Coordinates of C-alpha atoms (C1' of nucleotides) in Angstrom, one line a residue:
Chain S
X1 CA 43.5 154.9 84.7
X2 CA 44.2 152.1 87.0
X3 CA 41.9 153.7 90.3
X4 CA 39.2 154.5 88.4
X5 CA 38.4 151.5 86.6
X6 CA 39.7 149.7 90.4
X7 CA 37.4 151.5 92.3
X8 CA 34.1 150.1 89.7
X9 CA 35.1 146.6 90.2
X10 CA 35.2 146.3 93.4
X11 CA 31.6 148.6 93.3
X12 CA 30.5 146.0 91.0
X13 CA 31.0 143.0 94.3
X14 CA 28.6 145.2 96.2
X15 CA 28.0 149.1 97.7
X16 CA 31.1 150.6 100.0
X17 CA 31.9 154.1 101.1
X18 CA 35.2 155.5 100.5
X19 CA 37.6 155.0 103.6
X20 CA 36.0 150.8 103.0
X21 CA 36.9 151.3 98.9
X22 CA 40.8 151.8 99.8
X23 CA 40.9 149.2 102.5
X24 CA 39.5 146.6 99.6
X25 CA 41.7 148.0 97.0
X26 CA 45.1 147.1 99.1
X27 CA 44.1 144.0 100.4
X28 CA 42.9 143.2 96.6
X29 CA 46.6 144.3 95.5
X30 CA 48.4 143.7 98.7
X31 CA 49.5 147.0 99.3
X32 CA 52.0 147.5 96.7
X33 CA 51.6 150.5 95.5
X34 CA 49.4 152.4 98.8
X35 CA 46.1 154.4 97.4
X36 CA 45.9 157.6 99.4
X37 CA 42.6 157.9 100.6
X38 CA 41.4 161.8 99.4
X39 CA 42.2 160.8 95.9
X40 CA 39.4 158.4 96.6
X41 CA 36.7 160.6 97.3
X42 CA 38.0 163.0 94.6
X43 CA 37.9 159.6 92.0
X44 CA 34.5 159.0 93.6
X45 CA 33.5 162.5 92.5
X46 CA 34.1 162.2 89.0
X47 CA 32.9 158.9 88.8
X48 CA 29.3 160.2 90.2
X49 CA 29.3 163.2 87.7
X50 CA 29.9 160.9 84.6
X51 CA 27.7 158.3 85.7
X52 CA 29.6 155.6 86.4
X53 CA 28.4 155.6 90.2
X54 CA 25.5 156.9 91.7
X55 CA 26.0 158.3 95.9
X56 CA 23.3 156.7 98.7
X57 CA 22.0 158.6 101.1
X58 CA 24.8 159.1 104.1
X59 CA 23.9 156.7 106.6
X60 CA 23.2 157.4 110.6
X61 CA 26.8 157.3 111.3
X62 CA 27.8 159.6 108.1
X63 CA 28.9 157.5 105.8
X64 CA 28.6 157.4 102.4
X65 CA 28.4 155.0 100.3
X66 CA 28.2 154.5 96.3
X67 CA 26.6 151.7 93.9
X68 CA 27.7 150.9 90.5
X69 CA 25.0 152.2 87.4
X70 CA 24.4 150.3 84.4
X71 CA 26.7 152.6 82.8
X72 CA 29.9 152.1 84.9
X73 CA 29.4 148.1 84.4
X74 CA 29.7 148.7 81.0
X75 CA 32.9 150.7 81.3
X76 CA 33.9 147.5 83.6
X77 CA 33.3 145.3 80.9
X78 CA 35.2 146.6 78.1
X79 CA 37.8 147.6 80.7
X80 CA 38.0 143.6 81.1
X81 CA 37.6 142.3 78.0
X82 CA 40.7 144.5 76.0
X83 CA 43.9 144.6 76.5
X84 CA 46.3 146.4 77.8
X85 CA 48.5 148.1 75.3
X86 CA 51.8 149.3 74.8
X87 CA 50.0 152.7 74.2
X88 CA 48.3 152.3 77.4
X89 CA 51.7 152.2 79.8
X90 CA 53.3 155.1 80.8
X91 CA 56.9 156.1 79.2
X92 CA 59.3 153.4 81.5
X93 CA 61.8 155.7 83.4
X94 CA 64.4 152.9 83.3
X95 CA 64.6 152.9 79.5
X96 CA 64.7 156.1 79.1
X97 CA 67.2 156.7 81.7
X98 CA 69.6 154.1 80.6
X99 CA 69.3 155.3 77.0
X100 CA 70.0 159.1 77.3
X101 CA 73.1 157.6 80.1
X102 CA 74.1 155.7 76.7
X103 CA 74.4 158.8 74.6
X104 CA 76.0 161.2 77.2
X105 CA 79.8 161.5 76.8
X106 CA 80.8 162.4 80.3
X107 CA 79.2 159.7 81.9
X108 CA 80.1 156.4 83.0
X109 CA 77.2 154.2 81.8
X110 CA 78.1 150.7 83.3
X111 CA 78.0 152.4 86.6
X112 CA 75.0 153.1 86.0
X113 CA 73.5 149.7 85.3
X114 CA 75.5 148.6 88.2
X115 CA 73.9 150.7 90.6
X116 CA 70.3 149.6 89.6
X117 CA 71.7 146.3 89.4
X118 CA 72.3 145.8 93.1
X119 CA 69.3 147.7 93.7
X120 CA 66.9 145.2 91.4
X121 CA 68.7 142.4 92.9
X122 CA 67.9 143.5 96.2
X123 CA 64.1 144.4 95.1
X124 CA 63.8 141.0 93.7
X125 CA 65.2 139.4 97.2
X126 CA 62.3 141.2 99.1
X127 CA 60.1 140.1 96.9
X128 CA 61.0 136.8 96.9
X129 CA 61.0 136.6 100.7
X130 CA 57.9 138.2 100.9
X131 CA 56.8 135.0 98.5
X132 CA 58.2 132.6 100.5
X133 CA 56.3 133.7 103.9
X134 CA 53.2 133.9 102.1
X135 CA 52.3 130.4 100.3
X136 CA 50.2 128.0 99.2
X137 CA 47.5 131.3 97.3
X138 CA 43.8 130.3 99.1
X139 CA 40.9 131.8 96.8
X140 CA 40.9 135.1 99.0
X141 CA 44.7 135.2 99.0
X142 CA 44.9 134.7 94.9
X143 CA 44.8 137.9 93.8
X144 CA 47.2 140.0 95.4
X145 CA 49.9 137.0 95.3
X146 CA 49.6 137.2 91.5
X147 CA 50.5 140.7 91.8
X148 CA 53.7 139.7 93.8
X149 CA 54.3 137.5 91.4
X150 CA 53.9 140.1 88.8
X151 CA 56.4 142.4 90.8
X152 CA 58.9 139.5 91.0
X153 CA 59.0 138.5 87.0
X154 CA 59.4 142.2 85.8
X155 CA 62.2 142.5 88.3
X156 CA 64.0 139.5 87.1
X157 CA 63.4 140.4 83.5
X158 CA 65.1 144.1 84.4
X159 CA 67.7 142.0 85.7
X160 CA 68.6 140.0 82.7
X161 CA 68.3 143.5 80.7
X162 CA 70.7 145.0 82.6
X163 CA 72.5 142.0 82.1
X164 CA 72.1 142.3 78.5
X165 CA 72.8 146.3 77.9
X166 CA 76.0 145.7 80.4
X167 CA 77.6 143.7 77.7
X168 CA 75.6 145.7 74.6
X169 CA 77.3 148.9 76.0
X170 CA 80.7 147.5 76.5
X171 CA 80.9 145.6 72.9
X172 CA 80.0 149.4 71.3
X173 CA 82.1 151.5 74.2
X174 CA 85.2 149.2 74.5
X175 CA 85.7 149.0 78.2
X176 CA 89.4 149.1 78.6
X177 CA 91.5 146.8 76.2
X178 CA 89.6 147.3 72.5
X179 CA 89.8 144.0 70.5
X180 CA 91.5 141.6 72.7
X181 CA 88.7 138.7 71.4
X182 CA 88.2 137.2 74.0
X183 CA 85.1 134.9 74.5
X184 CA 82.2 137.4 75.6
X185 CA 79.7 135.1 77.2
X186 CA 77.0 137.4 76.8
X187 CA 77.3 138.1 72.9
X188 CA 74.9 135.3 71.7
X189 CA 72.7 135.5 74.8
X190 CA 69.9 137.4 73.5
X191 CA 66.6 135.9 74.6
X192 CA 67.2 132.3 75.2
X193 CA 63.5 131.3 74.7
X194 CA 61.9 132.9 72.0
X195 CA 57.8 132.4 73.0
X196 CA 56.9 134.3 69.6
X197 CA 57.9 130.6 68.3
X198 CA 54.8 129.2 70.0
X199 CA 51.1 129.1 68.6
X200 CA 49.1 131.8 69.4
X201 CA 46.7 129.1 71.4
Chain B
X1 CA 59.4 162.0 85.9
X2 CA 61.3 161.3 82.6
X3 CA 60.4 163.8 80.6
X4 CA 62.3 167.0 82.6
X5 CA 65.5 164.5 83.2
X6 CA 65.2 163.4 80.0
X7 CA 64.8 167.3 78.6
X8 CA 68.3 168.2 81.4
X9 CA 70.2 165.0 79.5
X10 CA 69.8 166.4 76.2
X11 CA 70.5 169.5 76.8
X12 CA 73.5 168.6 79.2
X13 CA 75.5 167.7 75.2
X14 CA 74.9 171.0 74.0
X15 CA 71.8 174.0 74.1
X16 CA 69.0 173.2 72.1
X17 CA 65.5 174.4 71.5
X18 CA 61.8 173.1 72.0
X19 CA 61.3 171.3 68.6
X20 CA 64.8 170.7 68.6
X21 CA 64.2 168.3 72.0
X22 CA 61.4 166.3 70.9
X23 CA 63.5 165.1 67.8
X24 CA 66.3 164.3 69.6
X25 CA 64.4 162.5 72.4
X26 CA 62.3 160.4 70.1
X27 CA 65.5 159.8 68.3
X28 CA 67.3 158.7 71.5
X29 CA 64.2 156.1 72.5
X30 CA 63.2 155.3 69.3
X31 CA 60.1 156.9 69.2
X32 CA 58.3 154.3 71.0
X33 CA 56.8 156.6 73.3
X34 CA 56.0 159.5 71.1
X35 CA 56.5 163.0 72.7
X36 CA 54.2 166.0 73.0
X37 CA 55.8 168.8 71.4
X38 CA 53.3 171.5 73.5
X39 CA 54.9 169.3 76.5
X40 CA 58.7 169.7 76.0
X41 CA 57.6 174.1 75.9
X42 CA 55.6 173.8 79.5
X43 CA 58.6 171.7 80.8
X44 CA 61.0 174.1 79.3
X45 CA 59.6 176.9 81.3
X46 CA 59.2 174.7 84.4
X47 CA 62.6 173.6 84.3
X48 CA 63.7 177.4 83.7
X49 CA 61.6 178.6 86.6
X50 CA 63.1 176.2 88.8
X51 CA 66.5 177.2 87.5
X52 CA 67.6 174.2 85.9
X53 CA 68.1 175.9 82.4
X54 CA 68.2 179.1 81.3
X55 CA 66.6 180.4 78.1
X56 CA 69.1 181.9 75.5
X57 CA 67.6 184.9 73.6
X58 CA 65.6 183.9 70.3
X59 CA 67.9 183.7 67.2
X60 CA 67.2 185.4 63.7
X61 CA 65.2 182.8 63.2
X62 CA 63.1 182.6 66.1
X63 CA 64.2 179.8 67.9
X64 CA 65.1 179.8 71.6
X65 CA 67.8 177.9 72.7
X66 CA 67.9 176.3 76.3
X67 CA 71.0 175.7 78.4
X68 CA 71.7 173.5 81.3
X69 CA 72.6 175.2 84.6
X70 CA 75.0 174.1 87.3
X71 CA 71.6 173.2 89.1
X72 CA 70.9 171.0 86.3
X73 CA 74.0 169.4 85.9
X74 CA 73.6 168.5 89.6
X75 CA 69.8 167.6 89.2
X76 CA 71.0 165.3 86.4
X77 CA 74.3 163.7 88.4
X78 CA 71.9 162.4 91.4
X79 CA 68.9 161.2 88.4
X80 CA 71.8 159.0 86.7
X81 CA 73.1 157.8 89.9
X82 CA 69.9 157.1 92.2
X83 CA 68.6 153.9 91.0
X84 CA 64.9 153.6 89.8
X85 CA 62.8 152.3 93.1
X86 CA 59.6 149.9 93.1
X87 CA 58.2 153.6 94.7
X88 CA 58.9 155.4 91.7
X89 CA 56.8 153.8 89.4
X90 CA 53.4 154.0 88.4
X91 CA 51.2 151.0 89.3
X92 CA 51.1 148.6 86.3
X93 CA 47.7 148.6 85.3
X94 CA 47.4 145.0 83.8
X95 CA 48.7 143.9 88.0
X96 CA 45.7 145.7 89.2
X97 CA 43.2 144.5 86.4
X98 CA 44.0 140.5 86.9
X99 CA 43.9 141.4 90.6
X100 CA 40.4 142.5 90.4
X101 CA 39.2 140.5 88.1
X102 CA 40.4 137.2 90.2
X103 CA 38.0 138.3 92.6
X104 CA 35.1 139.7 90.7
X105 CA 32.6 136.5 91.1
X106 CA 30.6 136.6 87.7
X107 CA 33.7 137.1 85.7
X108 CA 35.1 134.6 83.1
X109 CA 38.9 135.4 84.3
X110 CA 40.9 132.9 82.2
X111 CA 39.4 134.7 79.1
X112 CA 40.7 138.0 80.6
X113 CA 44.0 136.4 80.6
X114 CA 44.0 135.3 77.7
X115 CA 43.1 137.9 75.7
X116 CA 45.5 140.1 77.3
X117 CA 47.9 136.9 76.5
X118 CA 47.0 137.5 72.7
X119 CA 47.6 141.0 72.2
X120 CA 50.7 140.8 73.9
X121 CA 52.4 137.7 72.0
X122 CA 51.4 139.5 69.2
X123 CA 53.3 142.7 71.1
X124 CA 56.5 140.9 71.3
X125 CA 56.3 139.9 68.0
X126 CA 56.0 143.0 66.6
X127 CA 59.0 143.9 68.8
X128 CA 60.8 141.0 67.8
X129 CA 60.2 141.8 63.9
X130 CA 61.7 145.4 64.8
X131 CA 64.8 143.6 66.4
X132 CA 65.5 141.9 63.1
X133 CA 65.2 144.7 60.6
X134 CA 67.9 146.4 63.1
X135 CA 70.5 144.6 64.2
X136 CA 74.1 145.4 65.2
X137 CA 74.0 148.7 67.1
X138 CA 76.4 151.0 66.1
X139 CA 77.2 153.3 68.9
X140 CA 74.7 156.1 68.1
X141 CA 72.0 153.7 67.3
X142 CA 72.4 151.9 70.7
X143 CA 70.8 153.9 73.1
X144 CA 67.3 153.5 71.6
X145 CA 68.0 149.3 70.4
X146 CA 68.2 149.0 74.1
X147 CA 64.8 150.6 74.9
X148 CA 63.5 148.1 71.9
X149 CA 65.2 145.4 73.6
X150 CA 64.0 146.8 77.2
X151 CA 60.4 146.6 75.8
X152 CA 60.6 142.7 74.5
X153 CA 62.2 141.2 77.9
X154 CA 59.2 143.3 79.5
X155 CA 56.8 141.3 76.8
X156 CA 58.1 138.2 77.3
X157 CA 58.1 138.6 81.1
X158 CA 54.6 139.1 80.8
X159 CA 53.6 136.5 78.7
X160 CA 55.7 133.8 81.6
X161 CA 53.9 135.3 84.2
X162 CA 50.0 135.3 82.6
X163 CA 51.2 131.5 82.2
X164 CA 51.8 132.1 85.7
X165 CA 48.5 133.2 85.8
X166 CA 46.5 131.0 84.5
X167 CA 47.9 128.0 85.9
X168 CA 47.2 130.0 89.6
X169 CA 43.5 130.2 88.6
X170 CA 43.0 127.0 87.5
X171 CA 44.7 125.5 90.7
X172 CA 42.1 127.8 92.8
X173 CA 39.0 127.9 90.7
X174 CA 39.2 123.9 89.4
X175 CA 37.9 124.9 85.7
X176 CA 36.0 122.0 84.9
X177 CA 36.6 118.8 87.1
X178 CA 37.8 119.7 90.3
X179 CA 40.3 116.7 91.4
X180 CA 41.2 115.0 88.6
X181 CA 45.0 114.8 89.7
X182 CA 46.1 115.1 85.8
X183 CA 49.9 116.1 86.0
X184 CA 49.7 120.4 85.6
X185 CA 53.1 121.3 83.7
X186 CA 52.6 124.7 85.6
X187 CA 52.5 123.0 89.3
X188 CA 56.0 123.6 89.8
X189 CA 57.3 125.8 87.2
X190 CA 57.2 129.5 88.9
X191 CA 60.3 131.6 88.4
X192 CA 62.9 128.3 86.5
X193 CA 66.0 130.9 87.4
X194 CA 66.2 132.4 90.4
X195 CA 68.6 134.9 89.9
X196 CA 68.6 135.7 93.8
X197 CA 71.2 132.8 94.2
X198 CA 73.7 134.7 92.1
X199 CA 76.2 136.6 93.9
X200 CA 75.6 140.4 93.9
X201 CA 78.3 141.7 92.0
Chain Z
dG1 C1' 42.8 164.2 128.5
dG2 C1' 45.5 162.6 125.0
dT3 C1' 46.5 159.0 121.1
dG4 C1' 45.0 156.6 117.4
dC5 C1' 41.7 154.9 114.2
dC6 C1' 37.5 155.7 111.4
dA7 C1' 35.6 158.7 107.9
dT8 C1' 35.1 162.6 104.8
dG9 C1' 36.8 165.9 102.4
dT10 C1' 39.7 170.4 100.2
dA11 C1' 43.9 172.8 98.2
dA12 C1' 47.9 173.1 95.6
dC13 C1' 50.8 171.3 92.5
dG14 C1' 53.3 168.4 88.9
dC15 C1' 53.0 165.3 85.2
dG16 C1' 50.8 164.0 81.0
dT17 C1' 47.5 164.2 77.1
dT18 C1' 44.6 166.1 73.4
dA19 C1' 43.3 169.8 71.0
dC20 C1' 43.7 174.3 69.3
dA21 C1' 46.1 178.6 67.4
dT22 C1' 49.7 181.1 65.2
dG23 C1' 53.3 182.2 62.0
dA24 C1' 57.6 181.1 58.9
dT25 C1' 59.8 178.4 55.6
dT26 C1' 60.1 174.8 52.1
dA27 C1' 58.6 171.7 48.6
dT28 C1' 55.3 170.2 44.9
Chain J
dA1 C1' 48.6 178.1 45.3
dT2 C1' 48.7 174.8 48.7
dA3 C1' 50.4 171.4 51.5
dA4 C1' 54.0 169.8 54.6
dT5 C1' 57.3 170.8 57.9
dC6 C1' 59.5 173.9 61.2
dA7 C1' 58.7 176.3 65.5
dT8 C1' 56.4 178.2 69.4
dG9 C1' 53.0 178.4 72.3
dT10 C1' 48.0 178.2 75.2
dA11 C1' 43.7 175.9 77.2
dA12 C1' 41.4 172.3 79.3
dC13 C1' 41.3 168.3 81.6
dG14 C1' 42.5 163.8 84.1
dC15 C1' 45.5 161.4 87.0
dG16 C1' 48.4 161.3 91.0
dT17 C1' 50.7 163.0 95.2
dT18 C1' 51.4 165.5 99.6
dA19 C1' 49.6 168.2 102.9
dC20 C1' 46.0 170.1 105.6
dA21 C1' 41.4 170.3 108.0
dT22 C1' 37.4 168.5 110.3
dG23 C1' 34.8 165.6 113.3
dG24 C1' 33.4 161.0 115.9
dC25 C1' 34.6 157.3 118.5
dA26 C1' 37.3 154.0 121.4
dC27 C1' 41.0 152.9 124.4
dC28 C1' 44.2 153.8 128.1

DNA sequence: GGTGCCATGTAACGCGTTACATGATTAT
DNA sequence: ATAATCATGTAACGCGTTACATGGCACC
């Protein structure tokens, strides 16, 4: 629901055709995730026949461009104002990977994590290179850096979960010697900072 | 993508039918991400058509049971090995929302933020509340206490970075009075561990 | 005269959701 | 009896992707 509701704010700044709506909508998000152009029109479409956006006329050099209604500001409005819910985000393909990996006998889970381990790590070095050549956010520049930054705390939040199933899966699955006690630095590490302990301000 | 992986995992532990799926999936996860049961039936016959399983003839009692195929088992080998890419994910739709809304002109953005911070304190809360009635995974309850736990570093990720967030805007769009050179906790905090300095193991 | 960018689309397909329909068995 | 659960499906639709097709225009 992301492109539609994407496509009415930046219709809502003022009137573009489509080929302009994509260029906006990867600068506004720097390109992360690419918007393929026919989907565009196609989103355009639907938008026009539930009267979110109304089409101009084509202009001489055959363009076409669209303006927001009073409808589709309202649908921008609402879109703003509530949250995004748990119900809202698609199943996470991690999770569910790593969890079926837990309950299937054959397999060997920790290589598993390992393998997106390194492959985390190395998303979360791109990332934070990518940071580091771009800083100092101007007022144009804002909005797409906090969408790196976005990219760069999930990653290091899937890196301190793989962390954390790493030693979950090995205290339940004994990885070679069972009870040997020795001092599992990971057993009381849980979430160091629990935020749920701060006012709702 | 989850859902026909998911499906081949299940069914890699032993043949099972349609309904049969959907309880044992929700199981595995935790139900957090509830399952269509007319889904798991259109996969099924996807994931037969392609030759993944193949459909056992309907018992006494009407059930069909699916088995995985060599093509399956193969299928499933590379899904559990190939580690989960920035490009295989859907875009995060909260990303693309502050995004926008940082440059839509009229809009009151720091109450977009924090009514998305709301909701989602109240989120991990809930998350965290589930995490105490449930504790020490036994081995077949640890597959979906991971997802749980999966879900509340995501929470808490996203709470840091609509800190993150808000301290951005304010920096760029001076809320009130512009240079008032009052010390801003946030000025410096950004990502406190940078787990890029470890060593990749 | 190509190559590449601007600009607009269509077609085919998979994934995902909601809603609807149909029966059998089980429990109250 | 009837309500819930088991069990299997179909229909319609939106979102998303890849691929393909069409033209104008500029640059070399």
């Amino acid at each position: 629901m992301s492109i539609p509701h994407g496509l009415l704010a930046l219709l809502d700044q003022r009137p573009m055709y489509g080929y302009q709506l994509r260029a906006e909508f990867e600068r506004a998000t720097g390109a992360t995730w690419p918007l393929n152009i026919g989907q565009v029109y196609t989103t355009l479409t639907r938008l026009e026949r539930d009267g979110q956006v109304v089409g101009q006329a084509t202009d001489e050099e055959g363009r076409q461009r669209y303006e927001i209604t009073a409808v589709g500001r309202e649908t921008l409005r609402t879109w703003f104002t509530d949250p995004v819910t748990l119900g809202d985000r698609p199943r996470d393909e991690l999770a569910i990977k790593l969890a079926l990996a837990a309950l299937s006998p054959g397999l060997d889970v920790q290589a598993v994590v390992q393998n997106q381990r390194v492959a985390t790590m190395q998303r979360l070095q791109e990332l934070t290179r990518l940071k580091r050549d771009a800083p100092t956010p101007s007022a144009e520049d804002l909005a797409w850096t906090l969408v790196l930054d976005n990219l760069r705390y999930m990653a290091e939040a899937e890196l301190r979960w793989l962390d954390h199933c790493e030693g979950a899966l090995a205290r339940v699955r004994p990885p070679t010697a069972p009870p040997t006690s020795d001092p599992d630095p990971d057993a009381a590490s849980d979430l160091a900072t629990d935020p749920t302990q701060e006012s709702l301000r």
